[in-house]
Amino acid sequence: MLSIVSTPIGNLGDITLRAIETLKNVDAVICEDTRVTGKLINQLEIPKKELISMHSYTSEEKLEIVLRRLKKGENMAVVCDAGTPSISDPGFKLISNARERRIPMEVIPGPSAFLAALSLSGLPANRFLYLGFPPLKKGRKKFFESLALQEVTVVIYESVHRIQKTLDELAAVLSEQPDRPISIARELTKIHEEVISTQASELNQVAEEITKKGEFVIVVGV
Ligand code: SAM
């Protein structure tokens, strides 16, 4: 059985009872960074586990070994460093291969930054589009142009390194829609959790002034 387990995006208290139980019972945990997951397991007072690191660039051989072990009946959990596997994080390749081979799977849902930001934003969330990280180079211009054309709430991720650039590019592409409401969530569930509710016409100023620390989710309303 492969259990897909969400883990906290900042606050350890957000781990679910099922997640703890699953991590306790599996034979091995497939993760991104073994140090990050090792620390989580330690904090949860779970005895040491076999940790297998897996990324999008992991070799086919390593993936094959894991899939064979699962097929033979071993129980494994897949986690990412924070949040839900496969959501702008590794997991997809393993999960799609496991599904192809009819390996039994279950999901232990939990935190994801886009959902937390969306519900906290106060922007309409009955219909929304999750676009993940803007591309770094190729396709970046098109990404923002298409975002501006959307008629539903759009959610994107950004890191501290590019938050200012991304907010400035968003301001440029929304220059003819100055009233579009924007919510910027920073450091969700952590000590410095902050939400800035603003609008497109204010974005350049927000980009200048926003605290350039931590992790960000940008929610663009209609
Ligand atoms: N799999 C994760 C999820 O389910 O949300 C996303 C991982 S992605 C590599 C990391 C990005 O998620 C960050 O750059 C940021 O945009 C967003 N993120 C993760 N944790 C966050 C937090 N505590 N506050 C705000 N944004 C966060």
Coordinates of C-alpha atoms and ligand atoms in Angstrom, one line a residue:
M1 CA 0.0 0.0 0.0
L2 CA 1.2 3.5 -0.9
S3 CA -0.2 6.1 1.5
I4 CA -0.1 9.7 0.2
V5 CA 0.4 11.8 3.4
S6 CA 0.1 15.6 3.7
T7 CA 2.3 17.2 6.3
P8 CA 2.2 20.7 8.0
I9 CA 3.1 23.8 6.0
G10 CA 4.6 25.4 9.1
N11 CA 2.7 24.6 12.3
L12 CA 3.4 21.1 13.6
G13 CA 0.0 21.0 15.2
D14 CA -1.6 20.7 11.8
I15 CA -0.5 17.1 11.3
T16 CA -3.5 14.8 11.3
L17 CA -4.1 11.8 13.6
R18 CA -4.2 9.6 10.5
A19 CA -0.9 11.0 9.2
I20 CA 0.8 10.2 12.5
E21 CA -0.7 6.7 12.6
T22 CA 0.3 6.1 9.0
L23 CA 3.9 7.3 9.4
K24 CA 4.2 5.1 12.5
N25 CA 3.0 2.0 10.7
V26 CA 4.7 2.1 7.3
D27 CA 7.9 0.2 6.5
A28 CA 9.5 3.2 4.8
V29 CA 8.8 6.9 4.0
I30 CA 9.5 8.3 0.5
C31 CA 10.3 12.0 0.9
E32 CA 12.1 15.0 -0.7
D33 CA 14.8 15.9 1.8
T34 CA 15.6 13.1 4.3
R35 CA 16.7 15.7 6.9
V36 CA 13.4 17.5 6.8
T37 CA 11.3 14.3 7.0
G38 CA 13.7 12.8 9.6
K39 CA 13.1 15.9 11.8
L40 CA 9.3 15.6 11.4
I41 CA 9.4 12.0 12.4
N42 CA 11.6 12.8 15.4
Q43 CA 9.3 15.6 16.5
L44 CA 6.3 13.2 16.3
E45 CA 8.3 10.8 18.5
I46 CA 8.0 8.1 15.9
P47 CA 10.9 5.5 16.1
K48 CA 13.4 5.9 13.3
K49 CA 12.2 4.9 9.8
E50 CA 13.8 4.0 6.5
L51 CA 13.7 7.2 4.5
I52 CA 13.9 7.1 0.7
S53 CA 14.5 10.4 -1.1
M54 CA 12.8 10.9 -4.4
H55 CA 12.6 13.9 -6.7
S56 CA 11.5 14.5 -10.3
Y57 CA 15.1 13.8 -11.3
T58 CA 15.4 10.5 -9.4
S59 CA 16.6 7.7 -11.7
E60 CA 14.2 5.2 -13.3
E61 CA 16.2 2.4 -11.5
K62 CA 15.4 3.8 -8.0
L63 CA 11.8 4.4 -8.9
E64 CA 11.6 0.8 -10.2
I65 CA 13.0 -0.6 -7.0
V66 CA 10.4 1.3 -4.9
L67 CA 7.6 0.2 -7.2
R68 CA 8.7 -3.4 -7.0
R69 CA 8.8 -3.3 -3.2
L70 CA 5.3 -1.8 -3.1
K71 CA 4.0 -4.4 -5.5
K72 CA 5.4 -7.2 -3.2
G73 CA 3.2 -5.8 -0.4
E74 CA 5.4 -3.4 1.5
N75 CA 3.6 -0.4 3.1
M76 CA 5.1 3.0 2.3
A77 CA 4.1 6.6 2.8
V78 CA 5.0 9.4 0.4
V79 CA 5.4 12.9 1.8
C80 CA 7.0 16.2 0.6
D81 CA 8.9 18.7 2.7
A82 CA 5.7 20.6 3.5
G83 CA 2.0 20.3 2.5
T84 CA 0.6 17.9 0.0
P85 CA 2.7 15.7 -2.3
S86 CA 2.2 16.4 -6.0
I87 CA 1.0 20.0 -5.5
S88 CA 4.0 21.9 -6.9
D89 CA 6.1 19.2 -5.3
P90 CA 7.4 15.7 -6.1
G91 CA 5.0 12.8 -5.9
F92 CA 3.3 12.8 -9.3
K93 CA 5.7 10.4 -11.1
L94 CA 5.6 7.8 -8.3
I95 CA 1.8 8.1 -7.9
S96 CA 1.1 7.8 -11.6
N97 CA 3.4 4.8 -11.9
A98 CA 1.9 3.2 -8.9
R99 CA -1.6 3.7 -10.3
E100 CA -0.5 2.2 -13.7
R101 CA 0.7 -0.9 -11.9
R102 CA -2.4 -1.2 -9.8
I103 CA -0.6 -0.8 -6.5
P104 CA -3.2 -0.1 -3.8
M105 CA -3.1 3.5 -2.7
E106 CA -4.9 5.7 -0.1
V107 CA -4.7 9.4 0.6
I108 CA -4.3 11.0 4.0
P109 CA -5.3 14.6 3.2
G110 CA -4.2 17.6 5.1
P111 CA -2.6 21.1 4.7
S112 CA -1.8 22.7 1.4
A113 CA -0.7 26.3 1.1
F114 CA -3.0 27.2 -1.7
L115 CA -6.1 26.1 0.2
A116 CA -5.1 27.8 3.4
A117 CA -4.4 31.1 1.5
L118 CA -7.6 30.8 -0.5
S119 CA -9.9 30.3 2.5
L120 CA -8.1 33.1 4.4
S121 CA -8.2 35.6 1.5
G122 CA -11.9 36.4 1.7
L123 CA -12.0 36.2 -2.1
P124 CA -14.6 34.0 -3.9
A125 CA -13.4 30.4 -3.8
N126 CA -16.3 28.4 -5.2
R127 CA -14.5 28.3 -8.5
F128 CA -10.8 28.9 -8.7
L129 CA -7.7 28.1 -10.8
Y130 CA -4.5 27.0 -9.2
L131 CA -1.5 27.8 -11.4
G132 CA 1.4 27.0 -9.1
F133 CA 4.7 28.8 -9.6
P134 CA 5.1 31.2 -12.6
P135 CA 7.7 29.8 -15.0
L136 CA 11.2 31.3 -14.4
K137 CA 11.9 32.2 -18.1
K138 CA 10.2 30.4 -21.0
G139 CA 6.5 31.0 -21.0
R140 CA 6.6 33.6 -18.2
K141 CA 5.1 36.4 -20.2
K142 CA 2.3 34.2 -21.5
F143 CA 1.6 32.9 -18.0
F144 CA 0.8 36.4 -16.7
E145 CA -1.1 37.4 -19.8
S146 CA -3.3 34.4 -19.5
L147 CA -3.7 35.0 -15.7
A148 CA -5.1 38.5 -16.4
L149 CA -7.7 37.0 -18.8
Q150 CA -9.1 34.6 -16.2
E151 CA -12.6 35.2 -14.9
V152 CA -12.2 33.1 -11.8
T153 CA -10.0 33.5 -8.7
V154 CA -6.5 32.5 -9.5
V155 CA -3.9 31.2 -7.0
I156 CA -0.1 31.2 -7.6
Y157 CA 2.9 30.3 -5.5
E158 CA 6.0 32.4 -5.1
S159 CA 9.3 32.2 -3.2
V160 CA 11.0 35.0 -1.4
H161 CA 13.6 35.3 -4.3
R162 CA 11.1 36.4 -6.9
I163 CA 8.2 37.9 -4.9
Q164 CA 9.0 41.5 -5.8
K165 CA 9.5 40.7 -9.5
T166 CA 6.3 38.6 -9.7
L167 CA 4.2 41.3 -8.0
D168 CA 5.6 43.9 -10.4
E169 CA 4.8 41.8 -13.4
L170 CA 1.3 41.1 -12.1
A171 CA 0.8 44.9 -11.7
A172 CA 1.9 45.5 -15.3
V173 CA -0.4 42.8 -16.7
L174 CA -3.3 44.0 -14.6
S175 CA -2.8 47.7 -15.4
E176 CA -6.1 47.9 -17.2
Q177 CA -8.0 46.1 -14.3
P178 CA -6.9 48.3 -11.4
D179 CA -9.7 47.2 -9.1
R180 CA -8.9 43.5 -9.2
P181 CA -8.7 42.4 -5.6
I182 CA -5.4 40.7 -4.5
S183 CA -4.6 38.8 -1.4
I184 CA -1.0 38.0 -0.5
A185 CA -0.5 35.4 2.2
R186 CA 2.9 35.1 3.8
E187 CA 4.2 32.5 6.3
L188 CA 0.8 30.8 6.7
T189 CA 0.4 28.9 10.0
K190 CA 3.8 30.3 11.3
I191 CA 4.6 33.0 13.9
H192 CA 4.7 35.7 11.3
E193 CA 1.6 34.8 9.4
E194 CA 0.4 37.8 7.4
V195 CA -2.2 38.5 4.8
I196 CA -2.1 41.7 2.7
S197 CA -5.5 42.5 1.1
T198 CA -4.9 45.0 -1.7
Q199 CA -5.8 45.6 -5.3
A200 CA -4.0 45.5 -8.6
S201 CA -3.4 49.3 -8.7
E202 CA -1.5 49.1 -5.4
L203 CA 0.7 46.2 -6.3
N204 CA 3.9 48.1 -7.2
Q205 CA 3.9 49.8 -3.8
V206 CA 3.1 46.5 -2.0
A207 CA 6.0 44.9 -3.9
E208 CA 8.3 47.5 -2.6
E209 CA 7.1 47.4 1.0
I210 CA 6.3 43.7 1.6
T211 CA 8.5 41.9 4.1
K212 CA 10.9 39.8 1.9
K213 CA 11.0 36.8 4.2
G214 CA 9.3 33.4 4.1
E215 CA 6.9 31.9 1.6
F216 CA 4.1 33.5 -0.3
V217 CA 0.8 32.6 -2.0
I218 CA -0.8 35.2 -4.2
V219 CA -4.6 35.1 -4.7
V220 CA -6.0 37.2 -7.6
G221 CA -9.7 37.8 -7.4
V222 CA -12.0 38.9 -10.2
Ligands
SAM1 N1 3.2 20.9 -1.7 C1 3.1 22.3 -1.1 C2 1.6 22.5 -0.8 O1 0.8 21.6 -0.8 O2 1.2 23.7 -0.6 C3 3.7 23.3 -1.9 C4 5.2 23.2 -2.0 S1 6.0 24.4 -3.0 C5 7.5 23.7 -3.3 C6 6.4 25.6 -1.9 C7 5.6 26.9 -2.1 O3 4.3 26.8 -1.4 C8 6.2 28.2 -1.4 O4 7.1 28.8 -2.3 C9 5.0 29.0 -1.2 O5 4.6 29.6 -2.4 C10 3.9 28.0 -0.8 N2 3.9 27.8 0.6 C11 4.3 26.7 1.3 N3 4.2 26.8 2.6 C12 3.7 28.1 2.8 C13 3.4 28.9 4.0 N4 3.5 28.4 5.2 N5 2.9 30.1 3.7 C14 2.8 30.6 2.5 N6 3.1 29.9 1.4 C15 3.6 28.7 1.5

